[in-house]
CSV table of C-alpha atoms in Angstrom, one decimal:
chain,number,residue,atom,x,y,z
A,1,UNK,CA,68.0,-66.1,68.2
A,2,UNK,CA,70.8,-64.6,66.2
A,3,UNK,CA,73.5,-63.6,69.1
A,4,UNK,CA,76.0,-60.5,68.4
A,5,UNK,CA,79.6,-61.0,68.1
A,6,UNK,CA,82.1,-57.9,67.9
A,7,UNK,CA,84.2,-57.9,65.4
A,8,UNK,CA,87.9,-58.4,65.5
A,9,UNK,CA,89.2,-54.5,65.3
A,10,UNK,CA,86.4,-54.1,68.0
A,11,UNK,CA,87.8,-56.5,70.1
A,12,UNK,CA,91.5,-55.5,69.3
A,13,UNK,CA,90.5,-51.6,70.4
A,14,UNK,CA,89.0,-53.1,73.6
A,15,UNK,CA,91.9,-55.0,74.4
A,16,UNK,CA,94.3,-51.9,73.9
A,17,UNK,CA,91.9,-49.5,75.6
A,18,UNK,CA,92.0,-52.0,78.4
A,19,UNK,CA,95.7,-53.2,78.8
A,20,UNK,CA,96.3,-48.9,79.3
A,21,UNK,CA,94.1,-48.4,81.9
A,22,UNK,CA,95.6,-51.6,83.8
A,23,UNK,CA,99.4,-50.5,83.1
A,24,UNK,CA,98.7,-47.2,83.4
A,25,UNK,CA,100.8,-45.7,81.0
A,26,UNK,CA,99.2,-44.3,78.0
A,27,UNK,CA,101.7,-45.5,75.0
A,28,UNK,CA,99.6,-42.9,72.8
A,29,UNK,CA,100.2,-39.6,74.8
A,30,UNK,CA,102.0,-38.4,71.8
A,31,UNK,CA,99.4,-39.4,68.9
A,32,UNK,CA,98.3,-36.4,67.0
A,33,UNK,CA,94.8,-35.9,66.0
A,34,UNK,CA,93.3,-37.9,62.9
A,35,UNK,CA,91.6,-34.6,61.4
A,36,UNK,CA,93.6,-31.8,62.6
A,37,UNK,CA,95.4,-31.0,59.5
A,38,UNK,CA,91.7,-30.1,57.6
A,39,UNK,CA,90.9,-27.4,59.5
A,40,UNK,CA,90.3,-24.4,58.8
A,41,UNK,CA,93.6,-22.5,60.2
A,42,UNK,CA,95.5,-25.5,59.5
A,43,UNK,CA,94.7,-25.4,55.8
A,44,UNK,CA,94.8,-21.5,55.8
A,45,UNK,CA,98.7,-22.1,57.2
A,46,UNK,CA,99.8,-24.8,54.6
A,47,UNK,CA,97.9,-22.9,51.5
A,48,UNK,CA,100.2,-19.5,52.3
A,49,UNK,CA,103.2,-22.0,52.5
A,50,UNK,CA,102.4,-23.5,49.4
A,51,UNK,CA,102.4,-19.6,48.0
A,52,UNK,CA,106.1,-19.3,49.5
A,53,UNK,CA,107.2,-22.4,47.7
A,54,UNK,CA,105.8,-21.2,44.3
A,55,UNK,CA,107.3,-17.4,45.0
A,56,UNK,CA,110.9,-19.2,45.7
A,57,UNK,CA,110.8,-21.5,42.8
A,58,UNK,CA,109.8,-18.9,40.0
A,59,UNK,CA,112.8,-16.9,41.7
A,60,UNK,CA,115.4,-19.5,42.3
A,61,UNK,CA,115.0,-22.8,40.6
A,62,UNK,CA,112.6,-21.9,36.9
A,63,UNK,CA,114.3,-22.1,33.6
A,64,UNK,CA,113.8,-18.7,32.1
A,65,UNK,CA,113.7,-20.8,28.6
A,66,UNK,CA,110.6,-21.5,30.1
A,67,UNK,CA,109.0,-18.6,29.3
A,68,UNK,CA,109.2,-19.0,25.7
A,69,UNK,CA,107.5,-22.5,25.5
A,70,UNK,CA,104.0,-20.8,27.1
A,71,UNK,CA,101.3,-18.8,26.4
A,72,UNK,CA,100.0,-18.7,29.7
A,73,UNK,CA,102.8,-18.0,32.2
A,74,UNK,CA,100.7,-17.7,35.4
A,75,UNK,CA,98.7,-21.0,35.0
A,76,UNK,CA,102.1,-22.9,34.1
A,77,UNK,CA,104.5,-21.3,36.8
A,78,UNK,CA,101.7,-20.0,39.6
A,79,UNK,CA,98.7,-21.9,39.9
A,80,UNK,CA,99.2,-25.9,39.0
A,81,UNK,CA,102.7,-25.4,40.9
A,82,UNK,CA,100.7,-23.9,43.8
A,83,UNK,CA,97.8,-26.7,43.7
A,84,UNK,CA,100.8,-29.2,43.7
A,85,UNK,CA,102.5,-27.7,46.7
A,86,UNK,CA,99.4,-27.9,48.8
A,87,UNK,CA,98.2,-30.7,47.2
A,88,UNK,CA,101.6,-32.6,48.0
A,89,UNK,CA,101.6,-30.9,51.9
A,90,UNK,CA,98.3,-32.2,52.0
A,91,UNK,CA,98.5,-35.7,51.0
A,92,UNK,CA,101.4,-36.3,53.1
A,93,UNK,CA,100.4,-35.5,56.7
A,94,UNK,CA,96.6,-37.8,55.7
A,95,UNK,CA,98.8,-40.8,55.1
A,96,UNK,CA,100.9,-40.1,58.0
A,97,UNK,CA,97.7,-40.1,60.1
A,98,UNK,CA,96.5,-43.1,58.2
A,99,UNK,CA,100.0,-45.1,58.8
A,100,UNK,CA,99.7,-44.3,62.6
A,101,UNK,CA,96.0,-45.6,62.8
A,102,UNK,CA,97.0,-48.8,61.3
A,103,UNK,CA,99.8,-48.7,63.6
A,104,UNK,CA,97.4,-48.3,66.4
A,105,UNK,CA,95.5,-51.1,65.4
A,106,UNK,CA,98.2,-53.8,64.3
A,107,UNK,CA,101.3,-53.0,66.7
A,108,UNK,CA,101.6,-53.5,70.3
A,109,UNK,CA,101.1,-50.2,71.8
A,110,UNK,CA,104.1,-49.4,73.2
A,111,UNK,CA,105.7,-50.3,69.7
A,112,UNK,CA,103.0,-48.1,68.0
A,113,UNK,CA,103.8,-45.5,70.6
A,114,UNK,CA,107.3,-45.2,70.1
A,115,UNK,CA,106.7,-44.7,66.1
A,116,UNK,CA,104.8,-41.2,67.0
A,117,UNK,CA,106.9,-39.6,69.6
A,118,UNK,CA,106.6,-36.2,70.3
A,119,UNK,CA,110.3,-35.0,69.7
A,120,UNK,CA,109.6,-31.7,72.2
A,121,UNK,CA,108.2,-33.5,75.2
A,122,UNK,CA,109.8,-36.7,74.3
A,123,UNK,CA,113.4,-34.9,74.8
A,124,UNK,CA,111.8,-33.2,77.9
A,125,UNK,CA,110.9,-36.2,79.9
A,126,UNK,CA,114.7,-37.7,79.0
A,127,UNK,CA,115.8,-34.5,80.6
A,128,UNK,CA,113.7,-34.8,83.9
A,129,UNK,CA,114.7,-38.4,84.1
A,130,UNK,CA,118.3,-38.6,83.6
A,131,UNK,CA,119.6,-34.7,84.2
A,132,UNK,CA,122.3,-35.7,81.6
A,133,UNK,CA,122.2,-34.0,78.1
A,134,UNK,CA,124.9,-36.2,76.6
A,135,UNK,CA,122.3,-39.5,77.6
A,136,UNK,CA,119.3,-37.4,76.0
A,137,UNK,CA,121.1,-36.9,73.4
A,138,UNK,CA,122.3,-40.7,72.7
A,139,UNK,CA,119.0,-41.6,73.2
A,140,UNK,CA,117.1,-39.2,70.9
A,141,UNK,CA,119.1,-40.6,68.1
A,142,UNK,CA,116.9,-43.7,68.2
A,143,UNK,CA,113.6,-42.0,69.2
A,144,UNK,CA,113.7,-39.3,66.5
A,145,UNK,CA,114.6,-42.4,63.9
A,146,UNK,CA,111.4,-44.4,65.1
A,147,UNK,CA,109.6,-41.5,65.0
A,148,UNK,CA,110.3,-39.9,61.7
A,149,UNK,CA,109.8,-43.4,60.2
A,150,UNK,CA,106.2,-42.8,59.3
A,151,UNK,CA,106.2,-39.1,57.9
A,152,UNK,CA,109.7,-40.5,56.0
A,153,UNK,CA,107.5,-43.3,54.8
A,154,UNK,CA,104.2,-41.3,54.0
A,155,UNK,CA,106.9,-39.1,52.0
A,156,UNK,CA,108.0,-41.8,50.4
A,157,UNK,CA,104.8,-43.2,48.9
A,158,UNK,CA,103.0,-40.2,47.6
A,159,UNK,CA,106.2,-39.2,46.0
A,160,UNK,CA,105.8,-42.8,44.1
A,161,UNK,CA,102.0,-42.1,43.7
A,162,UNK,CA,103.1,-39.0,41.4
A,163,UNK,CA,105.8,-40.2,39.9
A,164,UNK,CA,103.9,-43.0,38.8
A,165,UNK,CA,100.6,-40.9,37.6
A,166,UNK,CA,103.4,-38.9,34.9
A,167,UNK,CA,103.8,-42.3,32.7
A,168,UNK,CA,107.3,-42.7,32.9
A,169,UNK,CA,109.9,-45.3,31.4
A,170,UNK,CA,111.0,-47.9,33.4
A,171,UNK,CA,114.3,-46.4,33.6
A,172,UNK,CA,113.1,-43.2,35.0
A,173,UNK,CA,110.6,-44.7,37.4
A,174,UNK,CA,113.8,-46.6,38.5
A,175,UNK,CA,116.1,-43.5,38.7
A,176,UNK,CA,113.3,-41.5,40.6
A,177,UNK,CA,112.4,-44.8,43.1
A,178,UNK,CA,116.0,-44.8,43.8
A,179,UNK,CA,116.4,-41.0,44.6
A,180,UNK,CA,113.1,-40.7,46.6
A,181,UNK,CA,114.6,-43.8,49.0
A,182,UNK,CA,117.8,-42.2,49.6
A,183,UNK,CA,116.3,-38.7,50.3
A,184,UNK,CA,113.8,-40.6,52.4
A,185,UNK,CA,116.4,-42.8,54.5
A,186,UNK,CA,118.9,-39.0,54.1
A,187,UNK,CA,116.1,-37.2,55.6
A,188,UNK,CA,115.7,-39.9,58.8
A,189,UNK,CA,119.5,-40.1,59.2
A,190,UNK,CA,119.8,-36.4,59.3
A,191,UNK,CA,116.5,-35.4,61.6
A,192,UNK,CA,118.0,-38.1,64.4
A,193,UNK,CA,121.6,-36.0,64.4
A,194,UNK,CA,120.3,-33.0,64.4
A,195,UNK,CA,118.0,-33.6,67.2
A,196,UNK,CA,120.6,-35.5,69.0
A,197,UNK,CA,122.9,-32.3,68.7
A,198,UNK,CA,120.0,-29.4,69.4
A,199,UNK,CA,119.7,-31.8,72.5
A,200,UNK,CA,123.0,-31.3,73.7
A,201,UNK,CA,122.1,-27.5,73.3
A,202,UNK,CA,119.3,-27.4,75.1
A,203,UNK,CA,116.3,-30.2,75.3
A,204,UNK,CA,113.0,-29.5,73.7
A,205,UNK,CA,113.5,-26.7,72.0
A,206,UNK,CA,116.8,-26.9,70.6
A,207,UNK,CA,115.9,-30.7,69.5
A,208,UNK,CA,113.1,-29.4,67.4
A,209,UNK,CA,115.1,-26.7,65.5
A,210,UNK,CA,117.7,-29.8,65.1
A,211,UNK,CA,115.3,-32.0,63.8
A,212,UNK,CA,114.4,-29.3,61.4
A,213,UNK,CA,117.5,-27.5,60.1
A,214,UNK,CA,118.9,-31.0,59.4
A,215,UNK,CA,115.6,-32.3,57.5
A,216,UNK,CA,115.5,-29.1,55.6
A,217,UNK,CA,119.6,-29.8,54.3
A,218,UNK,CA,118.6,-33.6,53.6
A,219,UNK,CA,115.6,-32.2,51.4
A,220,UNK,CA,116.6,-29.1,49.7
A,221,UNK,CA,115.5,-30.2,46.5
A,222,UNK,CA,111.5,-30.2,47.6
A,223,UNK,CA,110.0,-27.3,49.2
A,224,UNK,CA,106.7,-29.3,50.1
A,225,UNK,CA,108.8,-31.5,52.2
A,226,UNK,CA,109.5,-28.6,54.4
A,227,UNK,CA,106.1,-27.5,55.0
A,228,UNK,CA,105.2,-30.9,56.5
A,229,UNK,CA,108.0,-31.0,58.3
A,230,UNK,CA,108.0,-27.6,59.8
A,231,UNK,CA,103.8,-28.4,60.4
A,232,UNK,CA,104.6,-31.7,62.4
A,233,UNK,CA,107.5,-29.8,64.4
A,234,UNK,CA,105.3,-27.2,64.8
A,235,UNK,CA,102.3,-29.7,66.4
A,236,UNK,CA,105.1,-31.3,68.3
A,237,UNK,CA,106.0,-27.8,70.0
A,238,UNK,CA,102.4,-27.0,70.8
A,239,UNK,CA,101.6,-29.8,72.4
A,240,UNK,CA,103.7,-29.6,75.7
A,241,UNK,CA,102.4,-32.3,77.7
A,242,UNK,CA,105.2,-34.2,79.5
């Protein structure tokens, strides 16, 4: 008689499920839903976005030598720039999501858990514990770092995806690897000071509109950045569970 074995991700989900319920602290509090960014209002919020972005670039930042090169202005500067907005705000939260499962599955979970902090609650708790906004704010420096690693790195790698898709020369897939890693490691450096100095305003909220006025002057050169950003801020605000 053939006997059953789990397999190894069963066991390793077991294990984590278990070793929570004996320490009881859930390492995971923070982890945002797999799916949430397909539904229906979320894709509804992100597709108007995406119009924003296309409205601001055909204002601010098109060539209007442009013009003459196309027949077709509204295909060229409305709809692929649109579909590459969303497409872009898209992409980058399902490989955040699929970063933080593998996470989940290969990381210790309070290692795992300290990658997807909530920034809100997370500044919140410091607060409670220490009654000290200098200390919250020392300390969110290093817990906004961990935890923008992942949507830093998502960024990071669909931006290679389409870079690469174009057929470029070596020397501009070099030039554009380079740029992507500073904005990427730029964008890190500047979320963690300016939630370390909303903090020091007022946890929670103020460490949220930190985290976000600072990502937005580290990424000025890509709108689609900033929906993601302001999406994942905005998840990280409504979920105020300390």
């Amino acid at each position: 008689m053939q006997v059953w074995e789990p397999s190894t991700r069963a066991l390793t989900s077991a294990a984590k499920d278990v070793a929570v319920l004996l320490r009881g602290k859930n390492y995971l509090r923070d982890q945002k839903a797999f799916m949430a960014h397909l539904r229906a209002d979320a894709l509804r919020h992100t597709a108007w976005t995406s119009c924003v972005v296309v409205v601001f670039d055909g204002l601010f930042r098109r060539n209007p030598d442009e013009d003459k090169a196309t027949d077709n202005a509204l295909i060229t500067h409305a709809i692929v720039p649109w579909c590459e907005s969303f497409g872009r705000a898209v992409t980058y939260v399902t490989i955040t999501r699929m970063l933080e499962a593998y996470c989940v599955e290969s990381l210790p979970l309070r290692l795992a858990g300290k990658l997807m902090k909530n920034l809100y609650t997370s500044s919140l708790r410091k607060m409670i514990r220490y009654q000290d906004k200098a200390l919250v704010a020392k300390l969110m420096l290093k817990t906004t770092a961990r935890a923008s690693l992942l949507t830093h790195l998502a960024i990071f790698l669909v931006e290679q995806v389409y870079l690469l898709a174009g057929n470029p020369t070596l020397v501009d897939v070099t030039r554009a690897s380079v740029k992507n890693a500073h904005r990427c490691v730029l964008a890190i450096a500047g979320a963690s000071l300016g939630a370390a100095v909303g903090s020091l305003i007022e946890p929670g909220r103020g460490t949220l509109i930190g985290a976000m006025i600072c990502e937005d002057l580290f990424t000025s050169d890509h709108l689609s950045n900033h929906i993601f950003f302001h999406g994942e801020r905005h998840l990280d605000f409504a979920a105020k569970r300390l």
